[in-house]
Amino acid sequence: MNKKIEVLSDMIQSSTNIAFFGGAGVSTESGIPDFRSVDGLYNQSYKYQPEVILSRTFFQDNTQEFYDFYRDKMIALDAKPNQAHIALAKLENEGKLKAVITQNIDGLHQKAGSKNVLELHGSVHRNYCMSCQKFYDIDIIQNSEGIPKCECGGVIKPDVVLYEESLDEQIMSDTVKYIAEADMLIVGGTSLAVYPAAGFINFYRGDKLVLINKSETAFDVKANLIVRDSIGLVLASATGRFEDEDDE
Ligand code: ZN
């Protein structure tokens, strides 16, 4: 483990254009459940599977039930950034990391201080009226009951990419650009099994592809370094080493 942290730390130190690609595992360390995982929400007491509830069709046909689930399970405003979020914000602040690309919708990277965050699946913090497009922050969802409505009477929808919906094209093309230009790509908290995550990683052309995940990923054979451990612990250790060296 320590040897791998050293290698990772050296890789980071020699890089100037790092991109980070993160999945649900980054947020689970802040106590936010991964609704796709077996240990996630599957065993809990809803009539439908999370993938059904979090689909566009379900949102349209069962808006009230969607919001019951959404308020209960998808909004975790008490969650705090963990060591992974903090380490990444620090790397961006130092000018080494150019973009955090995330599949999470919780806004924890921004909470930790990251500025350039590409949210592939949107954010619970942004909501808009489906009729007049007026923007609302999370309070309108949090502080309303039933179906949240705009002052114009329209239904408010979270700016979150539901199943059956496509990803934002601008965010996708920015993601490809940052990954293609990166001299180092750190992928964490995702098994890369699900489209389109895997497709994005293929755009990386460098020789510093690092996978930090507790289980195997679909890209293990391509990786230059694999660390099977907590993403928070690994990133904190690898970036913390700089400070130790500076002090010497
Ligand atoms: Zn409206």
PDB file of C-alpha atoms and ligand atoms in Angstrom:
ATOM      1  CA  MET A   1       0.000   0.000   0.000  1.00  0.00           C
ATOM      2  CA  ASN A   2       2.650   2.532   1.001  1.00  0.00           C
ATOM      3  CA  LYS A   3       4.650   1.767  -2.105  1.00  0.00           C
ATOM      4  CA  LYS A   4       1.591   2.498  -4.242  1.00  0.00           C
ATOM      5  CA  ILE A   5       0.940   5.762  -2.414  1.00  0.00           C
ATOM      6  CA  GLU A   6       4.522   6.763  -3.149  1.00  0.00           C
ATOM      7  CA  VAL A   7       4.136   5.960  -6.825  1.00  0.00           C
ATOM      8  CA  LEU A   8       0.859   7.861  -6.958  1.00  0.00           C
ATOM      9  CA  SER A   9       2.359  10.810  -5.161  1.00  0.00           C
ATOM     10  CA  ASP A  10       5.297  10.931  -7.585  1.00  0.00           C
ATOM     11  CA  MET A  11       2.927  10.747 -10.534  1.00  0.00           C
ATOM     12  CA  ILE A  12       0.926  13.687  -9.192  1.00  0.00           C
ATOM     13  CA  GLN A  13       4.046  15.692  -8.543  1.00  0.00           C
ATOM     14  CA  SER A  14       5.278  15.217 -12.081  1.00  0.00           C
ATOM     15  CA  SER A  15       1.910  16.181 -13.604  1.00  0.00           C
ATOM     16  CA  THR A  16       0.558  19.588 -14.521  1.00  0.00           C
ATOM     17  CA  ASN A  17      -2.735  18.744 -16.196  1.00  0.00           C
ATOM     18  CA  ILE A  18      -4.626  16.225 -14.096  1.00  0.00           C
ATOM     19  CA  ALA A  19      -8.230  15.238 -14.679  1.00  0.00           C
ATOM     20  CA  PHE A  20     -10.246  13.365 -12.073  1.00  0.00           C
ATOM     21  CA  PHE A  21     -13.175  11.149 -12.981  1.00  0.00           C
ATOM     22  CA  GLY A  22     -15.288  10.053 -10.025  1.00  0.00           C
ATOM     23  CA  GLY A  23     -18.240   7.818  -9.357  1.00  0.00           C
ATOM     24  CA  ALA A  24     -20.574   6.977  -6.504  1.00  0.00           C
ATOM     25  CA  GLY A  25     -17.725   5.615  -4.365  1.00  0.00           C
ATOM     26  CA  VAL A  26     -16.479   9.158  -3.829  1.00  0.00           C
ATOM     27  CA  SER A  27     -19.772  10.121  -2.187  1.00  0.00           C
ATOM     28  CA  THR A  28     -20.374   6.925  -0.233  1.00  0.00           C
ATOM     29  CA  GLU A  29     -17.424   7.893   1.957  1.00  0.00           C
ATOM     30  CA  SER A  30     -19.474  10.949   2.919  1.00  0.00           C
ATOM     31  CA  GLY A  31     -22.338   8.679   3.896  1.00  0.00           C
ATOM     32  CA  ILE A  32     -24.342   9.078   0.697  1.00  0.00           C
ATOM     33  CA  PRO A  33     -25.658   5.682  -0.422  1.00  0.00           C
ATOM     34  CA  ASP A  34     -24.983   4.349  -3.887  1.00  0.00           C
ATOM     35  CA  PHE A  35     -28.424   3.501  -5.174  1.00  0.00           C
ATOM     36  CA  ARG A  36     -26.989   1.189  -7.822  1.00  0.00           C
ATOM     37  CA  SER A  37     -25.065  -1.007  -5.436  1.00  0.00           C
ATOM     38  CA  VAL A  38     -26.362  -4.101  -3.717  1.00  0.00           C
ATOM     39  CA  ASP A  39     -25.648  -2.542  -0.351  1.00  0.00           C
ATOM     40  CA  GLY A  40     -27.353   0.615  -1.443  1.00  0.00           C
ATOM     41  CA  LEU A  41     -31.025   1.272  -1.491  1.00  0.00           C
ATOM     42  CA  TYR A  42     -32.237  -1.927  -3.092  1.00  0.00           C
ATOM     43  CA  ASN A  43     -33.200  -3.636   0.089  1.00  0.00           C
ATOM     44  CA  GLN A  44     -35.182  -0.717   1.340  1.00  0.00           C
ATOM     45  CA  SER A  45     -38.873  -0.248   1.553  1.00  0.00           C
ATOM     46  CA  TYR A  46     -40.024   1.214  -1.747  1.00  0.00           C
ATOM     47  CA  LYS A  47     -42.518  -0.412  -4.070  1.00  0.00           C
ATOM     48  CA  TYR A  48     -40.272   0.145  -7.077  1.00  0.00           C
ATOM     49  CA  GLN A  49     -36.577  -0.234  -7.744  1.00  0.00           C
ATOM     50  CA  PRO A  50     -34.636   3.040  -7.585  1.00  0.00           C
ATOM     51  CA  GLU A  51     -33.922   2.822 -11.327  1.00  0.00           C
ATOM     52  CA  VAL A  52     -37.637   2.777 -12.022  1.00  0.00           C
ATOM     53  CA  ILE A  53     -38.428   5.665  -9.704  1.00  0.00           C
ATOM     54  CA  LEU A  54     -35.527   7.737 -11.030  1.00  0.00           C
ATOM     55  CA  SER A  55     -36.667   7.510 -14.634  1.00  0.00           C
ATOM     56  CA  ARG A  56     -38.196  10.180 -16.803  1.00  0.00           C
ATOM     57  CA  THR A  57     -41.345   8.127 -17.362  1.00  0.00           C
ATOM     58  CA  PHE A  58     -41.880   7.639 -13.645  1.00  0.00           C
ATOM     59  CA  PHE A  59     -41.266  11.330 -12.986  1.00  0.00           C
ATOM     60  CA  GLN A  60     -43.953  12.230 -15.529  1.00  0.00           C
ATOM     61  CA  ASP A  61     -46.520   9.618 -14.496  1.00  0.00           C
ATOM     62  CA  ASN A  62     -45.927   9.463 -10.733  1.00  0.00           C
ATOM     63  CA  THR A  63     -44.486  12.866  -9.854  1.00  0.00           C
ATOM     64  CA  GLN A  64     -45.701  12.746  -6.271  1.00  0.00           C
ATOM     65  CA  GLU A  65     -44.137   9.329  -5.607  1.00  0.00           C
ATOM     66  CA  PHE A  66     -40.962  10.439  -7.340  1.00  0.00           C
ATOM     67  CA  TYR A  67     -40.645  13.343  -4.940  1.00  0.00           C
ATOM     68  CA  ASP A  68     -41.410  11.193  -1.893  1.00  0.00           C
ATOM     69  CA  PHE A  69     -38.420   9.019  -2.792  1.00  0.00           C
ATOM     70  CA  TYR A  70     -36.290  11.924  -3.961  1.00  0.00           C
ATOM     71  CA  ARG A  71     -36.701  13.929  -0.762  1.00  0.00           C
ATOM     72  CA  ASP A  72     -36.141  10.824   1.332  1.00  0.00           C
ATOM     73  CA  LYS A  73     -33.122   9.333  -0.458  1.00  0.00           C
ATOM     74  CA  MET A  74     -31.521  11.658  -2.955  1.00  0.00           C
ATOM     75  CA  ILE A  75     -31.042  14.861  -1.003  1.00  0.00           C
ATOM     76  CA  ALA A  76     -28.347  14.598   1.645  1.00  0.00           C
ATOM     77  CA  LEU A  77     -27.755  18.165   2.642  1.00  0.00           C
ATOM     78  CA  ASP A  78     -26.064  17.224   5.905  1.00  0.00           C
ATOM     79  CA  ALA A  79     -23.337  15.297   4.085  1.00  0.00           C
ATOM     80  CA  LYS A  80     -19.880  16.808   4.319  1.00  0.00           C
ATOM     81  CA  PRO A  81     -16.985  16.588   1.880  1.00  0.00           C
ATOM     82  CA  ASN A  82     -14.572  13.796   2.754  1.00  0.00           C
ATOM     83  CA  GLN A  83     -10.807  13.575   2.349  1.00  0.00           C
ATOM     84  CA  ALA A  84     -11.124  12.790  -1.360  1.00  0.00           C
ATOM     85  CA  HIS A  85     -13.100  15.972  -2.091  1.00  0.00           C
ATOM     86  CA  ILE A  86     -10.694  18.020   0.001  1.00  0.00           C
ATOM     87  CA  ALA A  87      -7.555  16.578  -1.611  1.00  0.00           C
ATOM     88  CA  LEU A  88      -8.942  17.236  -5.102  1.00  0.00           C
ATOM     89  CA  ALA A  89      -9.883  20.828  -4.253  1.00  0.00           C
ATOM     90  CA  LYS A  90      -6.353  21.329  -2.994  1.00  0.00           C
ATOM     91  CA  LEU A  91      -4.829  19.937  -6.200  1.00  0.00           C
ATOM     92  CA  GLU A  92      -6.984  22.299  -8.254  1.00  0.00           C
ATOM     93  CA  ASN A  93      -5.997  25.221  -6.070  1.00  0.00           C
ATOM     94  CA  GLU A  94      -2.337  24.344  -6.647  1.00  0.00           C
ATOM     95  CA  GLY A  95      -2.957  24.459 -10.405  1.00  0.00           C
ATOM     96  CA  LYS A  96      -2.263  20.784 -10.998  1.00  0.00           C
ATOM     97  CA  LEU A  97      -5.787  19.538 -11.431  1.00  0.00           C
ATOM     98  CA  LYS A  98      -7.822  21.076 -14.241  1.00  0.00           C
ATOM     99  CA  ALA A  99     -11.211  19.401 -13.867  1.00  0.00           C
ATOM    100  CA  VAL A 100     -13.248  17.188 -11.612  1.00  0.00           C
ATOM    101  CA  ILE A 101     -15.669  15.127 -13.672  1.00  0.00           C
ATOM    102  CA  THR A 102     -18.293  13.502 -11.516  1.00  0.00           C
ATOM    103  CA  GLN A 103     -21.288  11.227 -11.813  1.00  0.00           C
ATOM    104  CA  ASN A 104     -22.497  12.406  -8.415  1.00  0.00           C
ATOM    105  CA  ILE A 105     -25.232  14.975  -7.947  1.00  0.00           C
ATOM    106  CA  ASP A 106     -24.591  16.079  -4.375  1.00  0.00           C
ATOM    107  CA  GLY A 107     -22.428  19.152  -4.916  1.00  0.00           C
ATOM    108  CA  LEU A 108     -19.810  17.974  -2.413  1.00  0.00           C
ATOM    109  CA  HIS A 109     -16.862  18.827  -4.672  1.00  0.00           C
ATOM    110  CA  GLN A 110     -17.974  22.467  -4.764  1.00  0.00           C
ATOM    111  CA  LYS A 111     -18.575  22.372  -1.032  1.00  0.00           C
ATOM    112  CA  ALA A 112     -14.939  21.299  -0.615  1.00  0.00           C
ATOM    113  CA  GLY A 113     -13.793  24.237  -2.761  1.00  0.00           C
ATOM    114  CA  SER A 114     -13.457  22.743  -6.236  1.00  0.00           C
ATOM    115  CA  LYS A 115     -14.263  25.269  -8.959  1.00  0.00           C
ATOM    116  CA  ASN A 116     -14.231  23.428 -12.255  1.00  0.00           C
ATOM    117  CA  VAL A 117     -16.666  20.577 -11.662  1.00  0.00           C
ATOM    118  CA  LEU A 118     -18.306  18.832 -14.606  1.00  0.00           C
ATOM    119  CA  GLU A 119     -21.484  17.249 -13.301  1.00  0.00           C
ATOM    120  CA  LEU A 120     -22.401  14.586 -15.841  1.00  0.00           C
ATOM    121  CA  HIS A 121     -25.619  13.717 -14.035  1.00  0.00           C
ATOM    122  CA  GLY A 122     -26.558  17.208 -12.911  1.00  0.00           C
ATOM    123  CA  SER A 123     -27.030  18.480  -9.380  1.00  0.00           C
ATOM    124  CA  VAL A 124     -29.696  18.389  -6.705  1.00  0.00           C
ATOM    125  CA  HIS A 125     -28.811  22.012  -5.999  1.00  0.00           C
ATOM    126  CA  ARG A 126     -30.248  23.210  -9.307  1.00  0.00           C
ATOM    127  CA  ASN A 127     -33.931  22.962 -10.114  1.00  0.00           C
ATOM    128  CA  TYR A 128     -36.064  24.589 -12.725  1.00  0.00           C
ATOM    129  CA  CYS A 129     -39.670  25.126 -13.741  1.00  0.00           C
ATOM    130  CA  MET A 130     -40.670  22.891 -16.637  1.00  0.00           C
ATOM    131  CA  SER A 131     -43.020  25.597 -17.960  1.00  0.00           C
ATOM    132  CA  CYS A 132     -41.155  28.906 -17.673  1.00  0.00           C
ATOM    133  CA  GLN A 133     -37.594  27.654 -16.933  1.00  0.00           C
ATOM    134  CA  LYS A 134     -37.313  29.783 -13.783  1.00  0.00           C
ATOM    135  CA  PHE A 135     -34.429  28.585 -11.642  1.00  0.00           C
ATOM    136  CA  TYR A 136     -34.830  27.375  -8.060  1.00  0.00           C
ATOM    137  CA  ASP A 137     -32.268  26.207  -5.544  1.00  0.00           C
ATOM    138  CA  ILE A 138     -32.658  23.182  -3.310  1.00  0.00           C
ATOM    139  CA  ASP A 139     -34.793  25.010  -0.738  1.00  0.00           C
ATOM    140  CA  ILE A 140     -37.888  24.851  -2.923  1.00  0.00           C
ATOM    141  CA  ILE A 141     -37.674  21.045  -3.012  1.00  0.00           C
ATOM    142  CA  GLN A 142     -36.726  20.726   0.615  1.00  0.00           C
ATOM    143  CA  ASN A 143     -39.338  23.110   1.976  1.00  0.00           C
ATOM    144  CA  SER A 144     -42.317  22.058  -0.088  1.00  0.00           C
ATOM    145  CA  GLU A 145     -44.603  19.088   0.223  1.00  0.00           C
ATOM    146  CA  GLY A 146     -45.938  16.939  -2.560  1.00  0.00           C
ATOM    147  CA  ILE A 147     -45.053  18.247  -5.996  1.00  0.00           C
ATOM    148  CA  PRO A 148     -42.998  21.452  -5.888  1.00  0.00           C
ATOM    149  CA  LYS A 149     -44.581  24.120  -8.076  1.00  0.00           C
ATOM    150  CA  CYS A 150     -43.296  27.304  -9.651  1.00  0.00           C
ATOM    151  CA  GLU A 151     -45.031  30.631  -9.045  1.00  0.00           C
ATOM    152  CA  CYS A 152     -46.350  30.259 -12.617  1.00  0.00           C
ATOM    153  CA  GLY A 153     -47.971  26.955 -11.657  1.00  0.00           C
ATOM    154  CA  GLY A 154     -45.506  24.779 -13.552  1.00  0.00           C
ATOM    155  CA  VAL A 155     -43.922  21.662 -12.085  1.00  0.00           C
ATOM    156  CA  ILE A 156     -40.372  22.092 -10.826  1.00  0.00           C
ATOM    157  CA  LYS A 157     -37.890  19.422 -11.889  1.00  0.00           C
ATOM    158  CA  PRO A 158     -34.452  18.796 -10.446  1.00  0.00           C
ATOM    159  CA  ASP A 159     -31.601  19.440 -12.896  1.00  0.00           C
ATOM    160  CA  VAL A 160     -30.631  15.815 -12.475  1.00  0.00           C
ATOM    161  CA  VAL A 161     -30.254  13.413 -15.371  1.00  0.00           C
ATOM    162  CA  LEU A 162     -32.885  10.720 -14.909  1.00  0.00           C
ATOM    163  CA  TYR A 163     -32.863   7.299 -16.515  1.00  0.00           C
ATOM    164  CA  GLU A 164     -34.084   7.599 -20.128  1.00  0.00           C
ATOM    165  CA  GLU A 165     -32.686  11.137 -20.325  1.00  0.00           C
ATOM    166  CA  SER A 166     -29.521  12.006 -22.194  1.00  0.00           C
ATOM    167  CA  LEU A 167     -26.484  13.734 -20.783  1.00  0.00           C
ATOM    168  CA  ASP A 168     -25.806  17.391 -21.501  1.00  0.00           C
ATOM    169  CA  GLU A 169     -23.844  17.640 -24.746  1.00  0.00           C
ATOM    170  CA  GLN A 170     -21.670  20.541 -23.651  1.00  0.00           C
ATOM    171  CA  ILE A 171     -20.651  18.729 -20.467  1.00  0.00           C
ATOM    172  CA  MET A 172     -19.912  15.578 -22.444  1.00  0.00           C
ATOM    173  CA  SER A 173     -17.709  17.382 -24.957  1.00  0.00           C
ATOM    174  CA  ASP A 174     -15.889  19.237 -22.145  1.00  0.00           C
ATOM    175  CA  THR A 175     -15.356  15.907 -20.405  1.00  0.00           C
ATOM    176  CA  VAL A 176     -13.810  14.426 -23.533  1.00  0.00           C
ATOM    177  CA  LYS A 177     -11.606  17.505 -23.964  1.00  0.00           C
ATOM    178  CA  TYR A 178     -10.237  17.460 -20.401  1.00  0.00           C
ATOM    179  CA  ILE A 179      -9.601  13.720 -20.492  1.00  0.00           C
ATOM    180  CA  ALA A 180      -7.969  13.796 -23.930  1.00  0.00           C
ATOM    181  CA  GLU A 181      -5.666  16.666 -22.916  1.00  0.00           C
ATOM    182  CA  ALA A 182      -4.805  15.380 -19.434  1.00  0.00           C
ATOM    183  CA  ASP A 183      -1.280  14.224 -18.649  1.00  0.00           C
ATOM    184  CA  MET A 184      -2.682  12.218 -15.738  1.00  0.00           C
ATOM    185  CA  LEU A 185      -6.127  10.718 -15.256  1.00  0.00           C
ATOM    186  CA  ILE A 186      -7.259   9.614 -11.814  1.00  0.00           C
ATOM    187  CA  VAL A 187     -10.420   7.519 -11.787  1.00  0.00           C
ATOM    188  CA  GLY A 188     -12.003   6.852  -8.425  1.00  0.00           C
ATOM    189  CA  GLY A 189     -15.029   5.280  -6.838  1.00  0.00           C
ATOM    190  CA  THR A 190     -16.410   3.689  -9.963  1.00  0.00           C
ATOM    191  CA  SER A 191     -16.183   0.242 -11.498  1.00  0.00           C
ATOM    192  CA  LEU A 192     -16.528   1.857 -14.957  1.00  0.00           C
ATOM    193  CA  ALA A 193     -19.006  -0.837 -15.876  1.00  0.00           C
ATOM    194  CA  VAL A 194     -21.786   1.524 -16.907  1.00  0.00           C
ATOM    195  CA  TYR A 195     -22.068   3.547 -20.088  1.00  0.00           C
ATOM    196  CA  PRO A 196     -21.014   6.268 -20.720  1.00  0.00           C
ATOM    197  CA  ALA A 197     -18.319   6.375 -18.048  1.00  0.00           C
ATOM    198  CA  ALA A 198     -16.219   3.708 -19.722  1.00  0.00           C
ATOM    199  CA  GLY A 199     -16.404   5.468 -23.075  1.00  0.00           C
ATOM    200  CA  PHE A 200     -14.945   8.676 -21.664  1.00  0.00           C
ATOM    201  CA  ILE A 201     -11.901   6.947 -20.185  1.00  0.00           C
ATOM    202  CA  ASN A 202     -10.988   5.686 -23.663  1.00  0.00           C
ATOM    203  CA  PHE A 203     -10.143   9.252 -24.682  1.00  0.00           C
ATOM    204  CA  TYR A 204      -7.162   9.343 -22.329  1.00  0.00           C
ATOM    205  CA  ARG A 205      -3.873   9.100 -24.217  1.00  0.00           C
ATOM    206  CA  GLY A 206      -1.264   9.450 -21.485  1.00  0.00           C
ATOM    207  CA  ASP A 207       0.650   6.927 -19.419  1.00  0.00           C
ATOM    208  CA  LYS A 208      -0.603   7.882 -15.977  1.00  0.00           C
ATOM    209  CA  LEU A 209      -4.004   6.253 -15.714  1.00  0.00           C
ATOM    210  CA  VAL A 210      -4.694   5.598 -12.030  1.00  0.00           C
ATOM    211  CA  LEU A 211      -7.671   3.577 -10.819  1.00  0.00           C
ATOM    212  CA  ILE A 212      -8.629   3.895  -7.179  1.00  0.00           C
ATOM    213  CA  ASN A 213     -11.505   1.587  -6.381  1.00  0.00           C
ATOM    214  CA  LYS A 214     -12.241  -1.024  -3.761  1.00  0.00           C
ATOM    215  CA  SER A 215     -13.233  -3.635  -6.338  1.00  0.00           C
ATOM    216  CA  GLU A 216     -12.097  -4.566  -9.824  1.00  0.00           C
ATOM    217  CA  THR A 217     -12.921  -2.260 -12.696  1.00  0.00           C
ATOM    218  CA  ALA A 218     -13.443  -2.812 -16.394  1.00  0.00           C
ATOM    219  CA  PHE A 219     -10.238  -0.859 -17.091  1.00  0.00           C
ATOM    220  CA  ASP A 220      -7.814  -2.632 -14.777  1.00  0.00           C
ATOM    221  CA  VAL A 221      -5.854  -4.057 -17.722  1.00  0.00           C
ATOM    222  CA  LYS A 222      -5.246  -0.565 -19.105  1.00  0.00           C
ATOM    223  CA  ALA A 223      -4.277   1.082 -15.831  1.00  0.00           C
ATOM    224  CA  ASN A 224      -0.754   2.219 -15.003  1.00  0.00           C
ATOM    225  CA  LEU A 225      -1.540   2.055 -11.306  1.00  0.00           C
ATOM    226  CA  ILE A 226      -4.354   0.359  -9.405  1.00  0.00           C
ATOM    227  CA  VAL A 227      -5.037   1.075  -5.754  1.00  0.00           C
ATOM    228  CA  ARG A 228      -7.732  -0.981  -4.048  1.00  0.00           C
ATOM    229  CA  ASP A 229      -8.526   1.138  -1.062  1.00  0.00           C
ATOM    230  CA  SER A 230     -10.588   4.020   0.235  1.00  0.00           C
ATOM    231  CA  ILE A 231     -10.447   6.905  -2.219  1.00  0.00           C
ATOM    232  CA  GLY A 232     -10.372   9.422   0.626  1.00  0.00           C
ATOM    233  CA  LEU A 233      -7.520   7.708   2.395  1.00  0.00           C
ATOM    234  CA  VAL A 234      -5.508   7.209  -0.792  1.00  0.00           C
ATOM    235  CA  LEU A 235      -5.847  10.775  -2.069  1.00  0.00           C
ATOM    236  CA  ALA A 236      -5.208  12.295   1.343  1.00  0.00           C
ATOM    237  CA  SER A 237      -2.081  10.179   1.791  1.00  0.00           C
ATOM    238  CA  ALA A 238      -0.766  10.788  -1.716  1.00  0.00           C
ATOM    239  CA  THR A 239      -1.272  14.556  -1.599  1.00  0.00           C
ATOM    240  CA  GLY A 240      -0.277  14.854   2.059  1.00  0.00           C
ATOM    241  CA  ARG A 241       3.195  13.626   1.203  1.00  0.00           C
ATOM    242  CA  PHE A 242       3.994  16.914  -0.564  1.00  0.00           C
ATOM    243  CA  GLU A 243       3.621  18.814   2.655  1.00  0.00           C
ATOM    244  CA  ASP A 244       5.859  16.408   4.532  1.00  0.00           C
ATOM    245  CA  GLU A 245       8.534  16.806   1.897  1.00  0.00           C
ATOM    246  CA  ASP A 246       8.263  20.581   1.894  1.00  0.00           C
ATOM    247  CA  ASP A 247       8.849  20.629   5.614  1.00  0.00           C
ATOM    248  CA  GLU A 248      12.066  18.661   5.411  1.00  0.00           C
TER     249      GLU A 248
HETATM  250 ZN    ZN B   1     -42.627  28.632 -13.929  1.00  0.00          ZN
END
